[in-house]
């Protein structure tokens, strides 16, 4: 009986080890700072068309036309831009709005606050939501 119990324990430990932190685990996103946390897009899906224009002019060179991270200017960067169509599934509006406003430290992603208006940043968030 003791042997069986031991075997069950070893097995469950193995199963747990296999499930946790495997390569299939969704990468955890950085926590959104308090001044941005909880913000939601005040513009609807209608703003995506305007956002597409903002994206084309300011983001496409690195992120690629469909946000896949395959823009010509992104290829030389380390790290290269990741796929925004994948990111947007797990990222909240507050996360996207924060990153676009303040950039991503240690990468080629600059802060857009001041270059783009607040409205343009939310428009581009609406556009990112359409990426598949
Ligand atoms: C000079 C190239 C470049 C331009 C232009 C650029 N980005 Fe980025 N972007 C990057 C890189 C490099 C990263 C960091 C790698 C990553 O996480 O995708 C990044 C990261 C991001 C992230 C966060 C990803 C994460 O995991 O945190 C978002 C959102 C984003 N960019 C959106 C935009 C938007 C919207 C624009 C236009 C307003 C833009 N980027 C313009 C290169 C660029």
PDB file of C-alpha atoms and ligand atoms in Angstrom:
ATOM      1  CA  UNK A   1       0.000   0.000   0.000  1.00  0.00           C
ATOM      2  CA  UNK A   2       2.805   2.379   0.910  1.00  0.00           C
ATOM      3  CA  UNK A   3       4.506   1.649  -2.406  1.00  0.00           C
ATOM      4  CA  UNK A   4       1.355   2.482  -4.347  1.00  0.00           C
ATOM      5  CA  UNK A   5       0.949   5.742  -2.457  1.00  0.00           C
ATOM      6  CA  UNK A   6       4.579   6.611  -3.191  1.00  0.00           C
ATOM      7  CA  UNK A   7       4.079   5.857  -6.890  1.00  0.00           C
ATOM      8  CA  UNK A   8       0.990   8.071  -6.974  1.00  0.00           C
ATOM      9  CA  UNK A   9       2.906  10.904  -5.327  1.00  0.00           C
ATOM     10  CA  UNK A  10       5.820  10.611  -7.760  1.00  0.00           C
ATOM     11  CA  UNK A  11       3.436  10.522 -10.705  1.00  0.00           C
ATOM     12  CA  UNK A  12       1.507  13.604  -9.617  1.00  0.00           C
ATOM     13  CA  UNK A  13       4.789  15.459  -9.069  1.00  0.00           C
ATOM     14  CA  UNK A  14       5.856  14.557 -12.608  1.00  0.00           C
ATOM     15  CA  UNK A  15       2.516  15.654 -14.064  1.00  0.00           C
ATOM     16  CA  UNK A  16       2.701  18.948 -12.173  1.00  0.00           C
ATOM     17  CA  UNK A  17       6.264  19.543 -13.350  1.00  0.00           C
ATOM     18  CA  UNK A  18       5.263  18.840 -16.945  1.00  0.00           C
ATOM     19  CA  UNK A  19       2.302  21.246 -16.869  1.00  0.00           C
ATOM     20  CA  UNK A  20       3.853  24.179 -15.036  1.00  0.00           C
ATOM     21  CA  UNK A  21       6.152  26.552 -16.865  1.00  0.00           C
ATOM     22  CA  UNK A  22       6.300  24.459 -20.033  1.00  0.00           C
ATOM     23  CA  UNK A  23       6.923  26.128 -23.365  1.00  0.00           C
ATOM     24  CA  UNK A  24       3.178  26.150 -24.010  1.00  0.00           C
ATOM     25  CA  UNK A  25       2.541  28.416 -21.041  1.00  0.00           C
ATOM     26  CA  UNK A  26       1.298  31.869 -22.071  1.00  0.00           C
ATOM     27  CA  UNK A  27       4.049  34.400 -21.381  1.00  0.00           C
ATOM     28  CA  UNK A  28       3.082  36.549 -18.420  1.00  0.00           C
ATOM     29  CA  UNK A  29       2.717  40.193 -19.302  1.00  0.00           C
ATOM     30  CA  UNK A  30       4.451  42.905 -17.318  1.00  0.00           C
ATOM     31  CA  UNK A  31       2.167  44.437 -14.678  1.00  0.00           C
ATOM     32  CA  UNK A  32       0.540  47.712 -15.761  1.00  0.00           C
ATOM     33  CA  UNK A  33       1.651  50.646 -13.536  1.00  0.00           C
ATOM     34  CA  UNK A  34      -0.991  52.210 -11.284  1.00  0.00           C
ATOM     35  CA  UNK A  35      -1.459  55.398 -13.372  1.00  0.00           C
ATOM     36  CA  UNK A  36      -2.487  53.263 -16.362  1.00  0.00           C
ATOM     37  CA  UNK A  37      -4.040  50.185 -14.736  1.00  0.00           C
ATOM     38  CA  UNK A  38      -7.745  49.678 -15.363  1.00  0.00           C
ATOM     39  CA  UNK A  39      -8.075  52.186 -18.225  1.00  0.00           C
ATOM     40  CA  UNK A  40     -10.414  51.078 -20.993  1.00  0.00           C
ATOM     41  CA  UNK A  41     -10.649  52.330 -24.555  1.00  0.00           C
ATOM     42  CA  UNK A  42     -13.160  55.221 -24.665  1.00  0.00           C
ATOM     43  CA  UNK A  43     -13.415  54.771 -28.454  1.00  0.00           C
ATOM     44  CA  UNK A  44     -15.295  51.886 -30.030  1.00  0.00           C
ATOM     45  CA  UNK A  45     -14.359  49.488 -32.790  1.00  0.00           C
ATOM     46  CA  UNK A  46     -15.302  52.304 -35.254  1.00  0.00           C
ATOM     47  CA  UNK A  47     -12.006  54.004 -34.407  1.00  0.00           C
ATOM     48  CA  UNK A  48     -10.061  51.105 -35.940  1.00  0.00           C
ATOM     49  CA  UNK A  49     -10.106  52.678 -39.426  1.00  0.00           C
ATOM     50  CA  UNK A  50      -8.479  55.872 -38.158  1.00  0.00           C
ATOM     51  CA  UNK A  51      -6.136  53.696 -36.091  1.00  0.00           C
ATOM     52  CA  UNK A  52      -5.085  51.811 -39.205  1.00  0.00           C
ATOM     53  CA  UNK A  53      -3.842  55.108 -40.670  1.00  0.00           C
ATOM     54  CA  UNK A  54      -1.930  55.952 -37.476  1.00  0.00           C
ATOM     55  CA  UNK A  55      -0.414  52.457 -37.505  1.00  0.00           C
ATOM     56  CA  UNK A  56       0.578  52.650 -41.157  1.00  0.00           C
ATOM     57  CA  UNK A  57       2.403  55.945 -40.659  1.00  0.00           C
ATOM     58  CA  UNK A  58       4.057  55.288 -37.294  1.00  0.00           C
ATOM     59  CA  UNK A  59       4.238  51.579 -36.508  1.00  0.00           C
ATOM     60  CA  UNK A  60       4.188  49.512 -39.677  1.00  0.00           C
ATOM     61  CA  UNK A  61       7.885  49.995 -40.517  1.00  0.00           C
ATOM     62  CA  UNK A  62       8.789  47.853 -37.498  1.00  0.00           C
ATOM     63  CA  UNK A  63       5.644  45.904 -36.658  1.00  0.00           C
ATOM     64  CA  UNK A  64       4.652  45.033 -40.248  1.00  0.00           C
ATOM     65  CA  UNK A  65       1.319  45.770 -42.010  1.00  0.00           C
ATOM     66  CA  UNK A  66      -0.617  43.203 -39.941  1.00  0.00           C
ATOM     67  CA  UNK A  67       1.371  43.642 -36.726  1.00  0.00           C
ATOM     68  CA  UNK A  68       3.162  40.322 -37.140  1.00  0.00           C
ATOM     69  CA  UNK A  69       6.509  41.902 -36.270  1.00  0.00           C
ATOM     70  CA  UNK A  70       7.819  41.592 -39.812  1.00  0.00           C
ATOM     71  CA  UNK A  71       8.367  45.238 -40.772  1.00  0.00           C
ATOM     72  CA  UNK A  72      11.677  45.926 -42.568  1.00  0.00           C
ATOM     73  CA  UNK A  73      12.926  48.300 -39.842  1.00  0.00           C
ATOM     74  CA  UNK A  74      12.130  45.757 -37.124  1.00  0.00           C
ATOM     75  CA  UNK A  75      14.331  43.008 -38.532  1.00  0.00           C
ATOM     76  CA  UNK A  76      17.586  44.670 -37.409  1.00  0.00           C
ATOM     77  CA  UNK A  77      16.359  45.301 -33.847  1.00  0.00           C
ATOM     78  CA  UNK A  78      17.254  43.203 -30.814  1.00  0.00           C
ATOM     79  CA  UNK A  79      14.744  42.170 -29.591  1.00  0.00           C
ATOM     80  CA  UNK A  80      12.676  42.160 -32.772  1.00  0.00           C
ATOM     81  CA  UNK A  81       9.022  43.290 -32.483  1.00  0.00           C
ATOM     82  CA  UNK A  82       6.730  40.470 -31.392  1.00  0.00           C
ATOM     83  CA  UNK A  83       3.419  39.524 -32.986  1.00  0.00           C
ATOM     84  CA  UNK A  84       0.810  42.078 -31.853  1.00  0.00           C
ATOM     85  CA  UNK A  85      -2.031  39.866 -33.129  1.00  0.00           C
ATOM     86  CA  UNK A  86      -1.000  37.293 -30.524  1.00  0.00           C
ATOM     87  CA  UNK A  87      -0.274  39.839 -27.794  1.00  0.00           C
ATOM     88  CA  UNK A  88      -3.643  41.577 -28.125  1.00  0.00           C
ATOM     89  CA  UNK A  89      -5.529  38.403 -27.169  1.00  0.00           C
ATOM     90  CA  UNK A  90      -4.083  38.429 -23.647  1.00  0.00           C
ATOM     91  CA  UNK A  91      -3.334  42.158 -23.230  1.00  0.00           C
ATOM     92  CA  UNK A  92      -5.902  44.540 -21.772  1.00  0.00           C
ATOM     93  CA  UNK A  93      -6.617  48.008 -23.183  1.00  0.00           C
ATOM     94  CA  UNK A  94      -4.666  49.437 -20.252  1.00  0.00           C
ATOM     95  CA  UNK A  95      -1.590  47.351 -21.150  1.00  0.00           C
ATOM     96  CA  UNK A  96      -1.594  48.435 -24.815  1.00  0.00           C
ATOM     97  CA  UNK A  97      -2.308  52.075 -23.967  1.00  0.00           C
ATOM     98  CA  UNK A  98       0.511  52.078 -21.382  1.00  0.00           C
ATOM     99  CA  UNK A  99       3.094  50.493 -23.689  1.00  0.00           C
ATOM    100  CA  UNK A 100       2.314  52.793 -26.586  1.00  0.00           C
ATOM    101  CA  UNK A 101       2.402  55.866 -24.332  1.00  0.00           C
ATOM    102  CA  UNK A 102       5.632  55.067 -22.519  1.00  0.00           C
ATOM    103  CA  UNK A 103       7.466  52.602 -24.804  1.00  0.00           C
ATOM    104  CA  UNK A 104       9.259  49.453 -23.691  1.00  0.00           C
ATOM    105  CA  UNK A 105      12.539  49.937 -21.880  1.00  0.00           C
ATOM    106  CA  UNK A 106      15.532  48.091 -23.336  1.00  0.00           C
ATOM    107  CA  UNK A 107      13.904  47.702 -26.763  1.00  0.00           C
ATOM    108  CA  UNK A 108      13.494  49.811 -29.917  1.00  0.00           C
ATOM    109  CA  UNK A 109       9.933  50.647 -28.847  1.00  0.00           C
ATOM    110  CA  UNK A 110       9.878  54.358 -28.072  1.00  0.00           C
ATOM    111  CA  UNK A 111       7.284  56.346 -26.111  1.00  0.00           C
ATOM    112  CA  UNK A 112       4.599  57.835 -28.354  1.00  0.00           C
ATOM    113  CA  UNK A 113       3.102  60.180 -25.799  1.00  0.00           C
ATOM    114  CA  UNK A 114       3.646  63.698 -27.119  1.00  0.00           C
ATOM    115  CA  UNK A 115       4.165  62.484 -30.706  1.00  0.00           C
ATOM    116  CA  UNK A 116       0.678  61.020 -31.010  1.00  0.00           C
ATOM    117  CA  UNK A 117      -2.388  62.562 -29.381  1.00  0.00           C
ATOM    118  CA  UNK A 118      -4.278  60.633 -26.729  1.00  0.00           C
ATOM    119  CA  UNK A 119      -7.043  60.083 -29.277  1.00  0.00           C
ATOM    120  CA  UNK A 120      -4.611  58.671 -31.849  1.00  0.00           C
ATOM    121  CA  UNK A 121      -3.196  56.241 -29.266  1.00  0.00           C
ATOM    122  CA  UNK A 122      -6.676  54.914 -28.458  1.00  0.00           C
ATOM    123  CA  UNK A 123      -7.428  54.723 -32.204  1.00  0.00           C
ATOM    124  CA  UNK A 124      -4.340  52.569 -32.712  1.00  0.00           C
ATOM    125  CA  UNK A 125      -5.431  50.371 -29.774  1.00  0.00           C
ATOM    126  CA  UNK A 126      -8.781  49.892 -31.582  1.00  0.00           C
ATOM    127  CA  UNK A 127      -6.831  48.902 -34.707  1.00  0.00           C
ATOM    128  CA  UNK A 128      -4.624  46.423 -32.811  1.00  0.00           C
ATOM    129  CA  UNK A 129      -7.849  44.763 -31.606  1.00  0.00           C
ATOM    130  CA  UNK A 130      -8.675  43.894 -35.242  1.00  0.00           C
ATOM    131  CA  UNK A 131      -5.362  42.049 -35.782  1.00  0.00           C
ATOM    132  CA  UNK A 132      -5.688  38.286 -36.109  1.00  0.00           C
TER     133      UNK A 132
HETATM  134  C1  LIG B   1      11.521  51.401 -34.374  1.00  0.00           C
HETATM  135  C2  LIG B   1      10.651  50.259 -34.471  1.00  0.00           C
HETATM  136  C3  LIG B   1       9.280  50.346 -33.806  1.00  0.00           C
HETATM  137  C4  LIG B   1       8.273  51.250 -34.060  1.00  0.00           C
HETATM  138  C5  LIG B   1       8.284  52.388 -35.077  1.00  0.00           C
HETATM  139  C6  LIG B   1       7.173  50.886 -33.192  1.00  0.00           C
HETATM  140  N1  LIG B   1       7.501  49.800 -32.432  1.00  0.00           N
HETATM  141 FE1  LIG B   1       6.318  48.849 -31.044  1.00  0.00          FE
HETATM  142  N2  LIG B   1       7.854  47.668 -30.528  1.00  0.00           N
HETATM  143  C7  LIG B   1       9.085  47.618 -31.167  1.00  0.00           C
HETATM  144  C8  LIG B   1       9.941  46.682 -30.465  1.00  0.00           C
HETATM  145  C9  LIG B   1      11.368  46.336 -30.838  1.00  0.00           C
HETATM  146  C10 LIG B   1       9.195  46.210 -29.383  1.00  0.00           C
HETATM  147  C11 LIG B   1       9.672  45.254 -28.302  1.00  0.00           C
HETATM  148  C12 LIG B   1       9.508  43.834 -28.666  1.00  0.00           C
HETATM  149  C13 LIG B   1       8.106  43.452 -28.459  1.00  0.00           C
HETATM  150  O1  LIG B   1       7.751  43.191 -27.299  1.00  0.00           O
HETATM  151  O2  LIG B   1       7.339  43.452 -29.440  1.00  0.00           O
HETATM  152  C14 LIG B   1       7.870  46.838 -29.467  1.00  0.00           C
HETATM  153  C15 LIG B   1       6.836  46.607 -28.583  1.00  0.00           C
HETATM  154  C16 LIG B   1       5.543  47.055 -28.749  1.00  0.00           C
HETATM  155  C17 LIG B   1       4.420  46.724 -27.912  1.00  0.00           C
HETATM  156  C18 LIG B   1       4.479  45.949 -26.624  1.00  0.00           C
HETATM  157  C19 LIG B   1       4.709  44.496 -26.718  1.00  0.00           C
HETATM  158  C20 LIG B   1       4.890  43.896 -25.339  1.00  0.00           C
HETATM  159  O3  LIG B   1       4.962  42.689 -25.263  1.00  0.00           O
HETATM  160  O4  LIG B   1       4.973  44.610 -24.353  1.00  0.00           O
HETATM  161  C21 LIG B   1       3.320  47.342 -28.441  1.00  0.00           C
HETATM  162  C22 LIG B   1       1.888  47.278 -27.932  1.00  0.00           C
HETATM  163  C23 LIG B   1       3.773  48.089 -29.586  1.00  0.00           C
HETATM  164  N3  LIG B   1       5.126  47.907 -29.739  1.00  0.00           N
HETATM  165  C24 LIG B   1       2.977  48.885 -30.378  1.00  0.00           C
HETATM  166  C25 LIG B   1       3.458  49.842 -31.263  1.00  0.00           C
HETATM  167  C26 LIG B   1       2.654  50.857 -31.888  1.00  0.00           C
HETATM  168  C27 LIG B   1       1.155  51.010 -31.725  1.00  0.00           C
HETATM  169  C28 LIG B   1       3.492  51.634 -32.630  1.00  0.00           C
HETATM  170  C29 LIG B   1       3.164  52.866 -33.433  1.00  0.00           C
HETATM  171  C30 LIG B   1       2.521  53.956 -32.732  1.00  0.00           C
HETATM  172  C31 LIG B   1       4.834  51.077 -32.497  1.00  0.00           C
HETATM  173  N4  LIG B   1       4.766  49.991 -31.660  1.00  0.00           N
HETATM  174  C32 LIG B   1       5.955  51.545 -33.150  1.00  0.00           C
HETATM  175  C33 LIG B   1       9.478  48.349 -32.256  1.00  0.00           C
HETATM  176  C34 LIG B   1       8.782  49.429 -32.784  1.00  0.00           C
END
